Short mmCIF file of C-alpha atoms and ligand atoms in Angstrom, two decimals:
data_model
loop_
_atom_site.label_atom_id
_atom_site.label_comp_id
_atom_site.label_asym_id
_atom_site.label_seq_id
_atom_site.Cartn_x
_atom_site.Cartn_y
_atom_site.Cartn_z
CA UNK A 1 7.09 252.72 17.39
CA UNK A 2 6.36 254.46 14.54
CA UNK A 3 9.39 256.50 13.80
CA UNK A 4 13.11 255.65 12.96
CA UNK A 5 14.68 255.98 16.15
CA UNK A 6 18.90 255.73 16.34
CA UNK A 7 18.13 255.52 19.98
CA UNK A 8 16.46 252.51 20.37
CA UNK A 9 18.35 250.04 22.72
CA UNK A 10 18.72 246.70 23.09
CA UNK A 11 19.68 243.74 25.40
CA UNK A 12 21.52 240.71 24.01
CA UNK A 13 20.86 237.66 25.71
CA UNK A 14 23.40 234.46 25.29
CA UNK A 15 24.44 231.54 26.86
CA UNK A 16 28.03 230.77 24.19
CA UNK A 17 29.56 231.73 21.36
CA UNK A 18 28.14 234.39 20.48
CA UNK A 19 28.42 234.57 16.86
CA UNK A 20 25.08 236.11 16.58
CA UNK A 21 25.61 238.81 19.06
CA UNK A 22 29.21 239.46 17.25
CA UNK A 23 26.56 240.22 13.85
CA UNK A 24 25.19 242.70 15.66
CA UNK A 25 27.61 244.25 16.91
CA UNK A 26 29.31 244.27 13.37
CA UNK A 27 25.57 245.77 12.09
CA UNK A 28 25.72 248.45 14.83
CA UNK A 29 29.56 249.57 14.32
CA UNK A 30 29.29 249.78 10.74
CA UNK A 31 25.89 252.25 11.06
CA UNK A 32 23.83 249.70 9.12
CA UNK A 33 22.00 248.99 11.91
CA UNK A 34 20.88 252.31 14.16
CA UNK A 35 20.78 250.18 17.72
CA UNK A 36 22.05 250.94 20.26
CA UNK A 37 23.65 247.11 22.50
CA UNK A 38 23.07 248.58 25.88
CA UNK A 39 24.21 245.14 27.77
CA UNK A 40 24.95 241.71 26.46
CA UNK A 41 23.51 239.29 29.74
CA UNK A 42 24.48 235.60 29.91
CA UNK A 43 23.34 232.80 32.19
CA UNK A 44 26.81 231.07 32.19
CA UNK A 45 29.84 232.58 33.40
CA UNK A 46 32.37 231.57 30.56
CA UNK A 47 30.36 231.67 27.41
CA UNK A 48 32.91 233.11 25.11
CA UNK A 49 29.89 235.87 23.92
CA UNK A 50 30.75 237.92 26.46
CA UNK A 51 34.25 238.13 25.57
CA UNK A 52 33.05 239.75 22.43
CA UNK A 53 31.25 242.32 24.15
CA UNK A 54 33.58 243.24 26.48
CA UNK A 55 36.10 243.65 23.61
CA UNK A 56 32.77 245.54 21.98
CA UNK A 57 32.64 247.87 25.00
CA UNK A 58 29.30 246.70 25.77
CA UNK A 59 28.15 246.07 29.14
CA UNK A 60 28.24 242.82 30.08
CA UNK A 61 25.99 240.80 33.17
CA UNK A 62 25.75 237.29 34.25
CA UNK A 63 23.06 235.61 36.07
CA UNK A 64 23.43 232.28 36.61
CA UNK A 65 20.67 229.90 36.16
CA UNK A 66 22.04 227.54 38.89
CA UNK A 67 21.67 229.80 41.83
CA UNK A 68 17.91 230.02 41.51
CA UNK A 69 15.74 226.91 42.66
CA UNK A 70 13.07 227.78 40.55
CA UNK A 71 12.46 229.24 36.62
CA UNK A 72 10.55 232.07 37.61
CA UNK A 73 12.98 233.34 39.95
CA UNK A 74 15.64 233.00 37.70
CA UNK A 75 13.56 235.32 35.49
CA UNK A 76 12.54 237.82 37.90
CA UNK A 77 16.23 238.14 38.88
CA UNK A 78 16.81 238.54 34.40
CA UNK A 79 14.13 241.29 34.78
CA UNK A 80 15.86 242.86 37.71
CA UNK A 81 18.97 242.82 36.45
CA UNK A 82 17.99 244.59 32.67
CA UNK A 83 15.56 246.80 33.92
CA UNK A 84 18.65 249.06 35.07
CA UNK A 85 19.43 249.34 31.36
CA UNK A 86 15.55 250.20 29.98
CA UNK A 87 16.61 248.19 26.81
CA UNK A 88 13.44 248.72 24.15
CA UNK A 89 14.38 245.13 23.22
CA UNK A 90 15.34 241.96 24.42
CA UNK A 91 17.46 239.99 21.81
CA UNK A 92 17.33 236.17 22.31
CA UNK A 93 20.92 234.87 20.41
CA UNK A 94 21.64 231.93 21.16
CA UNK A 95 20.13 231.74 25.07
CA UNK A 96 19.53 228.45 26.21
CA UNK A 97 16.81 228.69 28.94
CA UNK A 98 13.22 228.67 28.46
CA UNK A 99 11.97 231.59 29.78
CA UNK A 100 8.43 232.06 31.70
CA UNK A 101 5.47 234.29 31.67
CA UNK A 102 7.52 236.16 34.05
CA UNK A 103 9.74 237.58 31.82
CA UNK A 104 7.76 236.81 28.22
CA UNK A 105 4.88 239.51 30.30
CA UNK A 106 7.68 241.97 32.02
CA UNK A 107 8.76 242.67 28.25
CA UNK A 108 5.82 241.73 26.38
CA UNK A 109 5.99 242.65 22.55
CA UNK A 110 9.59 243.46 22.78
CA UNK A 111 11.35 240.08 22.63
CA UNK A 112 13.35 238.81 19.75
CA UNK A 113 14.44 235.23 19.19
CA UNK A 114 16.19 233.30 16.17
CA UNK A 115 15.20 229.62 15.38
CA UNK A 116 17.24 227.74 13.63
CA UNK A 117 14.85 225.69 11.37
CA UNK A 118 11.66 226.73 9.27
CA UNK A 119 9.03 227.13 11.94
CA UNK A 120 6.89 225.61 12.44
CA UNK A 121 9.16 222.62 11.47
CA UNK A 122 11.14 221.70 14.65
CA UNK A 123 10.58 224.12 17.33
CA UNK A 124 13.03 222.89 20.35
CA UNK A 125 16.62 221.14 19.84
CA UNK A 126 18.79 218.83 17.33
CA UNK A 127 16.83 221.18 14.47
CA UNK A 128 19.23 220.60 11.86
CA UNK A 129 19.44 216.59 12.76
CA UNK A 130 15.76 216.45 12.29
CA UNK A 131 15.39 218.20 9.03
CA UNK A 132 18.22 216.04 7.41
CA UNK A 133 16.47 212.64 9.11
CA UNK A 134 13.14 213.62 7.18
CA UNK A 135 14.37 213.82 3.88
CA UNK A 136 13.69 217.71 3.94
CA UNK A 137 15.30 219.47 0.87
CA UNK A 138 15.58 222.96 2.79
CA UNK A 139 16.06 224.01 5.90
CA UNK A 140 17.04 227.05 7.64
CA UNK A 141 16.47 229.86 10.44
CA UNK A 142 13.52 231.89 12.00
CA UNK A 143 13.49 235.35 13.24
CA UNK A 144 10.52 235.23 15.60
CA UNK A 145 8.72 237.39 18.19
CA UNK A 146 8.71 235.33 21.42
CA UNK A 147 5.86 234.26 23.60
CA UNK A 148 6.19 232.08 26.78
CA UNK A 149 5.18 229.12 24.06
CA UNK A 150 8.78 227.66 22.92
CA UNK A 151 9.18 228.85 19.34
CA UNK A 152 6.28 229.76 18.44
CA UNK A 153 5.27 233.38 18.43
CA UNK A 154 5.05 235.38 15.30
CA UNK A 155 7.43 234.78 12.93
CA UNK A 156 9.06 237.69 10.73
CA UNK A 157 12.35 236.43 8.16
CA UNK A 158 13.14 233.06 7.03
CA UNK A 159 15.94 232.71 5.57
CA UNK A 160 16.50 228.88 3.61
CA UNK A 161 19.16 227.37 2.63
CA UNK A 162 19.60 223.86 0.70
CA UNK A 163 20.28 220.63 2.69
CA UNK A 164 22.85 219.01 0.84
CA UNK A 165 23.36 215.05 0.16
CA UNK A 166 25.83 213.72 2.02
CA UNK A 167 25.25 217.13 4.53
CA UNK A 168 26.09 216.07 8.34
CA UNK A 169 24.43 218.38 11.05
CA UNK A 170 27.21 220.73 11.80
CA UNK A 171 27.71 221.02 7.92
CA UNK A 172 24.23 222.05 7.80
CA UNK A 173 24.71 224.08 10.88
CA UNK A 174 27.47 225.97 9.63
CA UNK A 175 25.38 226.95 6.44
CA UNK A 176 22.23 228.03 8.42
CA UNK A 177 24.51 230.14 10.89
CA UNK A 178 26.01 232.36 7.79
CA UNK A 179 21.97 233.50 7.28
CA UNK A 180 21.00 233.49 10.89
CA UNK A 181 23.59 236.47 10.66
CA UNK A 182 21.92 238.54 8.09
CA UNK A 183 18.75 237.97 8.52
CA UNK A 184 18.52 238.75 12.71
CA UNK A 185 19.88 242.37 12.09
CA UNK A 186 17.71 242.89 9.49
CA UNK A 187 14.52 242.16 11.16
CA UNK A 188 15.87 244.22 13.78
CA UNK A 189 16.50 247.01 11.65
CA UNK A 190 12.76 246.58 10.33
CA UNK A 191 11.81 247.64 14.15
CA UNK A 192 14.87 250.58 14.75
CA UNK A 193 13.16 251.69 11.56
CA UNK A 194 9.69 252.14 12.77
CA UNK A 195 8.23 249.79 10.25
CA UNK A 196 7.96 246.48 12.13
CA UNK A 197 6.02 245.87 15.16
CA UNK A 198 4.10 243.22 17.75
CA UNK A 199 0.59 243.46 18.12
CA UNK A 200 -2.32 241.56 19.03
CA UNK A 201 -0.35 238.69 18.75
CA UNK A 202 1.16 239.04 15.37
CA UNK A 203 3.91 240.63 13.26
CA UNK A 204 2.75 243.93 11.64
CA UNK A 205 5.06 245.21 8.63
CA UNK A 206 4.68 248.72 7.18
CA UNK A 207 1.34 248.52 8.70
CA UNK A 208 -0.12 245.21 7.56
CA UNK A 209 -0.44 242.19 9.28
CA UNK A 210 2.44 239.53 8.22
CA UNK A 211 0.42 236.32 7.21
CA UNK A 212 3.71 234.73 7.08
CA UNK A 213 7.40 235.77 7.20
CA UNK A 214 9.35 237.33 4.72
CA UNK A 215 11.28 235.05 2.90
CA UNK A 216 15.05 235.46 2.30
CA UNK A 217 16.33 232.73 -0.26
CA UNK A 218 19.90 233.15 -0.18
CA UNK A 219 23.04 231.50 -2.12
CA UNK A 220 25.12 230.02 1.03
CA UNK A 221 26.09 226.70 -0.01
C1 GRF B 301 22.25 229.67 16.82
O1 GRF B 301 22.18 228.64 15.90
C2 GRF B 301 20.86 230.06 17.25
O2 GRF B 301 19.94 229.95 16.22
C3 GRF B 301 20.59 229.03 18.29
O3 GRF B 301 21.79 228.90 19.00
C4 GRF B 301 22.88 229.22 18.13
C5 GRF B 301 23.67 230.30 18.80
O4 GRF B 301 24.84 230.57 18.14
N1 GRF B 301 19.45 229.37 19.09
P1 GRF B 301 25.75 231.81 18.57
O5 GRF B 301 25.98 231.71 20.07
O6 GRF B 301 25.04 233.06 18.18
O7 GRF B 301 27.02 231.60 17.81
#
């Protein structure tokens, strides 16, 4: 991937609103981001994502997580299913299964997720609960490369934002969301651009190894 490729494609992978996917398809129409959304995938029938991509033109599958007894069937039948679109990479936005070695392996390098909190600060749920219950002062989202460890493969943008006194979670929520939409395109745009890449289990930018993530302080408040 060392080239700027318009042709790179990529699978979106939700399980709701979609608000994340509906970035990038904003970041894709408006040429900003040279990607090409090749299918938008959800595990539950009526998460309002797919909505958006069908009004997007985008491809849309479901595989439901419910009619497979075990996780790594469920992700052999997510493999199955995307492999008939040869997407470069897999987005993560929003999609609420933990996925195996299965399908971490199957797409190894290629698989984008966004956090919201500062990882390593409260990898798993109730992230923006947590960071007001300990007092933080900031908070925030993670654009990460994912590994079959929950939230914790390299990490690439932060973006912070101010926890605010008085803030309840969906305040806070709200606040982190605005950045989670900036900065997931642009790390994505770091990789349709040649200069961001997976290897050896880190995050390489314009060729050097990322010791830790860009930082994107930004004014939301
Ligand atoms: C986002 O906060 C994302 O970080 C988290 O789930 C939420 C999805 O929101 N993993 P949306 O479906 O993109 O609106």
């Amino acid at each position: 991937m060392s080239e700027a490729s318009a042709d790179l494609s990529a699978a979106v992978l939700i399980s709701g609103g979609g608000s994340n996917l509906q970035a990038f398809i904003d970041a894709t129409a408006s040429g900003e981001l040279p990607l090409n959304l090749c299918v938008v995938l959800s595990n539950k029938p009526t998460a309002a994502g797919l909505v958006r991509a069908r009004k997007a033109g985008i491809s849309v599958e479901c595989v439901a997580h419910q009619d497979y007894p075990q996780r790594a069937l469920f992700d052999a039948a997510l493999v199955e299913t995307l492999d008939k679109y040869q997407p470069d990479l897999i987005i993560l936005a929003g999609f609420m299964r933990i996925l195996t070695t299965t399908f971490v392996d199957h797409f190894a390098g290629r698989i984008l997720n966004i956090h919201p909190s500062l990882l390593p600060k409260y990898p798993g749920l109730d992230t923006h609960q947590r960071a007001i219950d300990a007092g933080d002062q900031w908070h925030g989202c993670t654009v990460h490369f994912v590994t079959a460890e929950l939230d914790s493969g390299a990490a690439i943008i932060q973006g912070r934002v101010p926890v605010l006194a008085g803030d309840t979670a969906d305040e806070l929520a709200a606040r982190v969301l605005v950045v989670e939409h900036k900065i997931y395109p642009q790390a994505t745009a770091m990789i349709a651009a040649g200069r961001l890449e997976y290897r050896d289990g880190c995050a390489w930018l314009d060729g050097e190894r990322l010791e830790e993530p860009v930082q994107i302080q930004t004014d939301v408040l």
